[in-house]
Coordinates of C-alpha atoms in Angstrom, one line a residue:
X1079 CA -40.6 -60.8 28.7
X1080 CA -40.2 -60.7 25.4
X1081 CA -43.2 -58.5 25.1
X1082 CA -42.1 -55.7 27.5
X1083 CA -38.5 -55.5 25.9
X1084 CA -40.4 -55.4 22.6
X1085 CA -42.5 -52.8 24.1
X1086 CA -39.3 -50.6 25.8
X1087 CA -37.8 -50.4 22.4
X1088 CA -40.4 -49.2 20.7
X1089 CA -40.8 -46.6 23.8
X1090 CA -37.0 -45.3 23.6
X1091 CA -37.3 -45.0 20.0
X1092 CA -40.3 -42.3 20.7
X1093 CA -42.8 -44.7 19.3
X1094 CA -45.7 -45.9 21.2
X1095 CA -47.6 -48.7 19.6
X1096 CA -51.2 -49.9 20.1
X1097 CA -51.2 -52.9 19.2
X1098 CA -50.8 -56.4 21.4
X1099 CA -47.2 -57.9 20.9
X1100 CA -47.6 -61.8 21.6
X1101 CA -44.3 -63.4 23.1
X1102 CA -43.5 -67.0 24.3
X1103 CA -41.6 -67.3 27.2
X1104 CA -39.8 -70.9 28.4
X1105 CA -41.8 -73.1 30.7
X1106 CA -45.1 -70.8 30.4
X1107 CA -48.3 -70.6 28.7
X1108 CA -48.7 -68.5 25.5
X1109 CA -49.6 -64.9 27.4
X1110 CA -52.2 -62.2 25.9
X1111 CA -51.8 -58.7 26.1
X1112 CA -55.4 -58.6 27.9
X1113 CA -53.3 -60.8 30.3
X1114 CA -50.0 -58.9 32.5
X1115 CA -49.3 -57.1 29.2
X1116 CA -51.9 -54.3 29.6
X1117 CA -50.1 -53.0 32.6
X1118 CA -46.5 -53.0 30.8
X1119 CA -47.9 -51.2 28.0
X1120 CA -49.5 -48.5 30.1
X1121 CA -46.1 -48.0 31.8
X1122 CA -44.0 -47.5 28.9
X1123 CA -46.5 -45.7 27.2
X1124 CA -46.0 -43.2 30.1
X1125 CA -42.4 -43.2 30.4
X1126 CA -42.2 -42.9 26.2
X1127 CA -44.8 -39.7 26.2
X1128 CA -42.7 -38.1 29.2
X1129 CA -39.2 -38.6 27.3
X1130 CA -40.5 -37.1 24.1
X1131 CA -41.7 -34.3 25.9
X1132 CA -38.8 -33.7 27.2
X1133 CA -36.8 -33.6 24.3
X1134 CA -39.6 -31.7 22.7
X1135 CA -39.0 -28.7 25.7
X1136 CA -35.5 -29.2 25.2
X1137 CA -35.4 -28.3 21.8
X1138 CA -37.5 -25.0 22.2
X1139 CA -35.2 -24.0 24.7
X1140 CA -32.3 -24.9 22.7
X1141 CA -34.1 -22.6 19.7
X1142 CA -35.0 -20.0 22.3
X1143 CA -31.1 -19.9 23.5
X1144 CA -30.1 -19.6 20.1
X1145 CA -32.1 -17.0 19.3
X1146 CA -31.6 -14.9 21.9
X1147 CA -28.0 -15.6 21.8
X1148 CA -27.8 -14.0 18.1
X1149 CA -29.2 -11.1 19.1
X1150 CA -26.3 -9.7 20.9
X1151 CA -23.9 -10.9 18.4
X1152 CA -26.2 -9.1 15.6
X1153 CA -26.0 -5.7 17.6
X1154 CA -22.0 -6.2 18.4
X1155 CA -21.5 -6.4 14.6
X1156 CA -23.5 -3.5 13.7
X1157 CA -21.9 -1.6 16.5
X1158 CA -18.5 -2.7 15.1
X1159 CA -19.3 -1.3 11.5
X1160 CA -20.2 1.9 12.4
X1161 CA -18.0 5.0 11.8
X1162 CA -19.9 7.3 14.2
X1163 CA -22.3 7.6 17.2
X1164 CA -25.8 7.9 15.5
X1165 CA -27.4 11.1 15.4
X1166 CA -24.1 12.7 15.9
X1167 CA -20.7 13.8 14.7
X1168 CA -18.4 11.9 17.5
X1169 CA -16.2 9.4 15.3
X1170 CA -15.7 6.0 16.5
X1171 CA -12.6 5.7 14.1
X1172 CA -9.9 3.8 15.4
X1173 CA -6.1 5.6 15.8
X1174 CA -5.0 3.0 13.5
X1175 CA -4.0 2.8 9.6
X1176 CA -3.5 -0.3 7.6
X1177 CA -1.0 -0.8 5.0
X1178 CA -0.9 -3.4 2.2
X1179 CA -0.1 -4.0 -1.2
X1180 CA -0.9 -1.1 -3.3
X1181 CA -1.5 -0.9 -7.3
X1182 CA 1.8 -1.4 -9.6
X1183 CA 2.3 0.5 -12.8
X1184 CA 4.8 -0.5 -15.9
X1185 CA 6.5 2.9 -16.5
X1186 CA 7.1 1.3 -19.7
X1187 CA 3.6 1.0 -20.2
X1188 CA 0.4 3.1 -20.8
X1189 CA -2.4 4.1 -18.0
X1190 CA -5.6 5.0 -20.5
X1191 CA -3.7 5.1 -23.6
X1192 CA -1.4 7.7 -22.1
X1193 CA 2.4 6.6 -21.9
X1194 CA 3.3 6.6 -17.9
X1195 CA 6.5 8.2 -19.1
X1196 CA 6.5 10.3 -21.8
X1197 CA 9.8 11.5 -23.6
X1198 CA 9.4 13.7 -26.3
X1199 CA 12.1 16.0 -28.5
X1200 CA 14.4 13.3 -29.0
X1201 CA 15.0 9.9 -31.1
X1202 CA 13.1 7.3 -28.6
X1203 CA 14.1 3.1 -28.3
X1204 CA 11.6 0.2 -28.5
X1205 CA 11.6 -1.1 -25.0
X1206 CA 10.7 -4.4 -23.5
X1207 CA 9.4 -6.1 -20.7
X1208 CA 8.6 -4.2 -17.6
X1209 CA 10.3 -1.6 -15.2
X1210 CA 7.3 -1.8 -12.6
X1211 CA 7.2 0.9 -10.1
X1212 CA 5.1 -0.4 -6.8
X1213 CA 3.0 1.4 -4.1
X1214 CA 1.4 0.9 -0.8
X1215 CA -2.0 1.0 -0.1
X1216 CA -3.0 3.3 2.9
X1217 CA -6.3 2.6 4.7
X1218 CA -7.3 5.3 7.6
X1219 CA -11.0 6.2 9.2
X1220 CA -11.4 2.7 9.6
X1221 CA -13.8 1.0 12.9
X1222 CA -12.6 -1.4 14.9
X1223 CA -14.5 -4.0 12.3
X1224 CA -12.7 -2.8 9.5
X1225 CA -9.0 -3.1 11.2
X1226 CA -9.3 -6.3 12.3
X1227 CA -10.9 -7.1 8.6
X1228 CA -7.7 -5.9 7.1
X1229 CA -5.4 -7.3 9.3
X1230 CA -7.1 -11.0 9.7
X1231 CA -8.3 -11.0 6.1
X1232 CA -6.2 -9.1 3.8
X1233 CA -2.9 -9.5 5.7
X1234 CA -2.4 -5.8 5.8
X1235 CA 0.0 -4.2 8.5
X1236 CA -1.7 -2.4 11.3
X1237 CA 0.1 0.6 12.5
X1238 CA -0.5 3.7 14.4
X1239 CA -2.2 6.6 12.8
X1240 CA 0.1 8.8 13.7
X1241 CA 2.5 7.0 11.7
X1242 CA 1.1 7.9 8.7
X1243 CA -1.0 11.1 9.6
X1244 CA 1.5 13.0 11.9
X1245 CA 0.0 14.8 15.3
X1246 CA -1.6 18.4 14.5
X1247 CA -1.7 17.6 10.6
X1248 CA -4.8 16.9 8.5
X1249 CA -5.2 14.2 6.0
X1250 CA -5.4 16.6 3.4
X1251 CA -2.0 18.6 4.4
X1252 CA -0.6 14.9 4.2
X1253 CA -1.9 14.7 0.8
X1254 CA -1.0 17.6 -0.1
X1255 CA 3.0 17.0 0.7
X1256 CA 2.5 13.6 -0.6
X1257 CA 1.6 14.9 -4.1
X1258 CA 4.4 17.7 -3.9
X1259 CA 6.9 14.9 -3.2
X1260 CA 5.9 12.8 -5.9
X1261 CA 6.5 16.2 -8.2
X1262 CA 10.1 16.6 -6.6
X1263 CA 10.4 12.7 -7.8
X1264 CA 9.6 13.5 -11.1
X1265 CA 12.6 15.9 -11.3
X1266 CA 14.9 14.5 -9.5
X1267 CA 14.2 11.4 -11.9
X1268 CA 14.7 13.3 -14.8
X1269 CA 17.8 15.1 -13.4
X1270 CA 19.4 11.6 -12.7
X1271 CA 18.5 10.3 -15.9
X1272 CA 20.1 13.2 -17.9
X1273 CA 23.2 13.2 -15.8
X1274 CA 23.7 9.2 -16.2
X1275 CA 23.1 10.1 -20.1
X1276 CA 25.7 13.1 -19.5
X1277 CA 22.9 15.2 -21.0
X1278 CA 22.7 19.0 -19.3
X1279 CA 20.0 20.1 -17.6
X1280 CA 18.1 23.4 -16.4
X1281 CA 16.7 24.5 -13.1
X1282 CA 13.0 25.7 -13.5
X1283 CA 10.5 27.7 -11.0
X1284 CA 7.7 25.6 -10.8
X1285 CA 6.1 27.6 -8.1
X1286 CA 6.7 30.4 -5.2
X1287 CA 5.3 30.2 -1.5
X1288 CA 2.7 32.7 -0.4
X1289 CA 4.2 35.3 1.4
X1290 CA 8.0 34.4 0.9
X1291 CA 11.1 36.2 -0.4
X1292 CA 10.4 35.1 -3.9
X1293 CA 7.0 35.6 -4.1
X1294 CA 6.0 38.3 -6.4
X1295 CA 9.4 38.6 -7.4
X1296 CA 10.3 35.2 -9.3
X1297 CA 7.8 33.6 -11.3
X1298 CA 6.1 30.3 -12.5
X1299 CA 8.1 29.2 -15.6
X1300 CA 11.6 31.1 -15.0
X1301 CA 14.8 29.4 -16.1
X1302 CA 17.2 29.9 -13.1
X1303 CA 20.6 30.2 -14.8
X1304 CA 23.0 31.4 -11.7
X1305 CA 22.9 32.4 -8.4
X1306 CA 25.0 35.3 -6.9
X1307 CA 27.2 34.7 -10.6
X1308 CA 27.5 31.1 -9.9
X1309 CA 26.1 28.8 -12.8
X1310 CA 23.5 26.5 -11.6
X1311 CA 21.9 23.2 -13.5
X1312 CA 20.4 21.3 -10.9
X1313 CA 18.0 22.4 -7.9
X1314 CA 20.2 21.3 -5.4
X1315 CA 23.2 23.8 -6.5
X1316 CA 20.3 26.8 -5.8
X1317 CA 19.4 25.3 -2.5
X1318 CA 23.0 25.0 -1.1
X1319 CA 23.8 28.5 -2.2
X1320 CA 20.4 29.5 -0.4
X1321 CA 22.1 27.5 3.1
X1322 CA 25.4 29.3 2.8
X1323 CA 23.3 32.6 3.7
X1324 CA 21.5 33.5 6.6
X1325 CA 17.9 35.1 6.9
X1326 CA 18.0 39.1 5.8
X1327 CA 20.8 38.4 3.6
X1328 CA 20.9 39.3 -0.1
X1329 CA 20.6 37.0 -3.0
X1330 CA 21.3 37.9 -6.7
X1331 CA 19.2 35.5 -9.3
X1332 CA 19.7 35.4 -12.8
X1333 CA 16.6 34.1 -14.8
X1334 CA 15.6 33.6 -18.6
X1335 CA 12.1 34.8 -18.9
X1336 CA 10.0 34.8 -21.9
X1337 CA 13.2 34.8 -24.1
X1338 CA 15.4 37.5 -22.7
X1339 CA 18.0 37.6 -19.5
X1340 CA 16.7 38.9 -16.2
X1341 CA 18.6 39.4 -12.7
X1342 CA 16.9 39.5 -9.7
X1343 CA 17.6 40.9 -6.1
X1344 CA 16.2 39.0 -3.4
X1345 CA 16.4 39.3 0.8
X1346 CA 16.2 35.8 2.0
X1347 CA 13.3 35.1 4.7
X1348 CA 12.9 32.6 7.5
X1349 CA 12.2 29.2 7.5
X1350 CA 8.7 28.8 9.3
X1351 CA 10.0 25.5 10.7
X1352 CA 13.5 27.3 12.2
X1353 CA 13.8 31.0 12.1
X1354 CA 17.5 30.7 11.8
X1355 CA 17.4 29.1 8.5
X1356 CA 17.0 30.9 5.7
X1357 CA 14.2 30.7 2.7
X1358 CA 13.8 31.8 -0.9
X1359 CA 10.1 30.1 -1.1
X1360 CA 10.4 28.8 -4.5
X1361 CA 9.3 25.2 -5.2
X1362 CA 11.9 23.8 -8.5
X1363 CA 12.3 21.3 -11.0
X1364 CA 14.1 20.2 -13.7
X1365 CA 13.9 19.9 -16.8
X1366 CA 16.7 18.6 -20.2
X1367 CA 18.2 22.1 -21.2
X1368 CA 18.4 21.0 -24.6
X1369 CA 14.8 20.0 -26.7
X1370 CA 14.0 16.9 -24.5
X1371 CA 11.1 16.9 -22.3
X1372 CA 9.7 14.7 -20.0
X1373 CA 6.2 14.2 -19.1
X1374 CA 4.8 11.9 -16.2
X1375 CA 1.5 10.7 -16.4
X1376 CA 0.2 8.9 -13.2
X1377 CA -2.6 10.1 -10.9
X1378 CA -3.3 10.1 -7.4
X1379 CA 0.2 8.9 -6.6
X1380 CA 2.0 10.2 -3.6
X1381 CA 5.4 10.6 -2.1
X1382 CA 9.0 10.2 -3.6
X1383 CA 9.5 6.1 -3.7
X1384 CA 8.9 6.2 -7.6
X1385 CA 12.3 8.2 -8.8
X1386 CA 14.5 5.1 -9.2
X1387 CA 11.9 3.5 -11.6
X1388 CA 11.0 6.8 -13.1
X1389 CA 14.7 7.2 -14.0
X1390 CA 14.9 4.0 -15.3
X1391 CA 12.2 3.9 -18.0
X1392 CA 13.4 7.5 -19.3
X1393 CA 17.5 5.8 -19.5
X1394 CA 15.8 3.0 -21.2
X1395 CA 13.8 4.6 -23.6
X1396 CA 16.7 7.3 -24.9
X1397 CA 19.2 4.5 -25.0
X1398 CA 19.0 1.4 -27.9
X1399 CA 18.0 -2.2 -26.7
X1400 CA 16.0 -2.6 -23.8
X1401 CA 17.7 -1.7 -20.2
X1402 CA 16.2 -4.7 -18.6
X1403 CA 16.8 -7.4 -21.1
X1404 CA 13.0 -7.8 -21.9
X1405 CA 12.6 -9.4 -18.4
X1406 CA 9.7 -8.5 -15.8
X1407 CA 11.6 -5.8 -13.5
X1408 CA 10.3 -4.5 -10.6
X1409 CA 11.3 -1.9 -8.2
X1410 CA 11.2 1.0 -5.6
X1411 CA 13.7 3.8 -4.3
X1412 CA 14.0 7.4 -4.3
X1413 CA 16.3 9.0 -6.6
X1414 CA 18.4 12.2 -5.9
X1415 CA 20.4 14.1 -8.9
X1416 CA 23.6 12.4 -8.4
X1417 CA 21.5 9.0 -8.5
X1418 CA 21.5 8.1 -5.5
X1419 CA 19.1 5.7 -4.0
X1420 CA 17.3 5.9 -0.8
X1421 CA 15.3 3.8 1.5
X1422 CA 11.2 3.9 1.7
X1423 CA 8.3 2.8 3.2
X1424 CA 6.6 -0.5 2.6
X1425 CA 9.1 -2.7 1.3
X1426 CA 7.2 -5.7 2.6
X1427 CA 3.5 -4.7 0.6
X1428 CA 5.9 -3.7 -2.3
X1429 CA 7.7 -7.3 -2.8
X1430 CA 4.7 -9.2 -2.3
X1431 CA 2.3 -6.8 -4.7
X1432 CA 5.7 -7.7 -7.3
X1433 CA 6.0 -11.1 -6.6
X1434 CA 1.9 -12.0 -7.1
X1435 CA 2.6 -9.5 -10.4
X1436 CA 5.0 -12.3 -11.9
X1437 CA 8.0 -10.3 -11.5
X1438 CA 11.5 -11.8 -11.8
X1439 CA 14.0 -9.3 -10.7
X1440 CA 12.9 -6.4 -7.6
X1441 CA 15.2 -3.8 -7.4
X1442 CA 15.4 -2.9 -3.3
X1443 CA 17.2 0.2 -2.3
X1444 CA 19.9 -0.9 0.3
X1445 CA 18.6 0.8 3.4
X1446 CA 15.7 -0.9 3.0
X1447 CA 17.6 -4.6 2.5
X1448 CA 17.4 -5.7 6.2
X1449 CA 13.7 -6.2 6.1
X1450 CA 13.3 -7.1 2.8
X1451 CA 15.8 -9.9 3.6
X1452 CA 13.0 -11.5 5.8
X1453 CA 10.3 -11.6 2.9
X1454 CA 9.6 -14.5 1.1
X1455 CA 9.6 -13.5 -2.5
X1456 CA 9.4 -16.7 -4.1
X1457 CA 11.3 -17.2 -7.4
X1458 CA 11.6 -13.7 -7.5
X1459 CA 15.3 -12.0 -6.9
X1460 CA 15.6 -9.2 -4.3
X1461 CA 19.1 -7.0 -5.6
X1462 CA 20.6 -4.8 -3.5
X1463 CA 21.1 -1.3 -5.2
X1464 CA 22.5 2.0 -3.5
X1465 CA 23.0 3.9 -6.9
X1466 CA 21.2 4.2 -10.5
X1467 CA 24.3 2.4 -11.7
X1468 CA 23.7 -0.7 -9.3
X1469 CA 20.1 -0.8 -10.7
X1470 CA 21.0 -1.0 -14.1
X1471 CA 24.3 -3.3 -13.2
X1472 CA 21.8 -5.6 -11.3
X1473 CA 19.6 -6.1 -14.3
X1474 CA 22.6 -6.7 -16.6
X1475 CA 24.0 -9.4 -14.4
X1476 CA 20.7 -10.9 -14.0
X1477 CA 19.8 -11.4 -17.6
X1478 CA 23.3 -12.5 -18.4
X1479 CA 23.1 -15.4 -15.5
X1480 CA 25.7 -13.7 -13.5
X1481 CA 25.7 -13.6 -9.9
X1482 CA 23.4 -10.8 -8.8
X1483 CA 24.3 -8.6 -5.6
X1484 CA 21.2 -9.4 -3.5
X1485 CA 19.9 -8.4 -0.2
X1486 CA 21.0 -10.4 2.8
X1487 CA 19.5 -11.5 5.8
X1488 CA 21.2 -9.4 8.7
X1489 CA 23.1 -11.1 11.7

């Protein structure tokens, strides 16, 4: 019995021994392997061999299953990553866009050795700390795998593509529109800053629309001084004068051109979007009326949301003492010529980027406070601002240790 136990024990471990194993049994004479043990060894060995063969076959089947099982996974991975059907122009991009935190820029600093906001023609003051403008990174033309990766891996927000690229509009047209909005925001930022500082401004023609009433009559670089005998100093005043008329009406525009004053007469056309709306067909910017010039040196950025931060940078450079008290301030928001701050998109990602940058105070448009209040801003204070004055007051209160008007959760 003892011999059988030893043999079975070794057989279960997959080891088949060839030598005899002596054992003693109570009440019996010693038994040799040549007696009853021979049959036991044969039986145990056969079962051990069978079990070993079964285990080998099982491992082989498992390897085969794993190998063949990996094939569809690999094929699926390749299929999800390609953006076109092979040998065709058929796109496999999903109709979604990914939005995430974009780069931030200190409007008081430099990019590639060039000031982000360059003020010339007047003495400028020393600045300190940060007045960071924020952006949102938008990705389109993604495969399903890429969209899932941005959502699960990077934590981006996945939105329908039509929210980023409207129907019947190309991405190139969207980029051009965003660039125009960025240029317009620079002009508004300059005017808002000059108005805050009590400095006069001029209306400058940036370009004309091909085929419009102004095409060939008004020139790029013209300074508009009067419209229908009313003095103008802001683009908004020109727009209001045009909107008060109808398509086909005549408009008198006085401009300063090459050091001389000229009076131009144009007949207003129709807006392509609405034939009942009059169109002059000029793109306007603003410039200080004195010798001050403001240049914004950021490339490949679109949209109007940097307006408020640009205004603050101009004001900071033209007033003594750091406007931000030397603190790390970030923010976003459109700005109009009167200094009103408007809502923007992507506030969640802009707050996230600013928190990660180490900002102490974030200036958020009042119109975005509902969404902004739901974001984990960490130790960063998120201030509610509706005007340029509000933004400056928030920085003053923050640096003085006073209570800041912050974005509160709705409800």
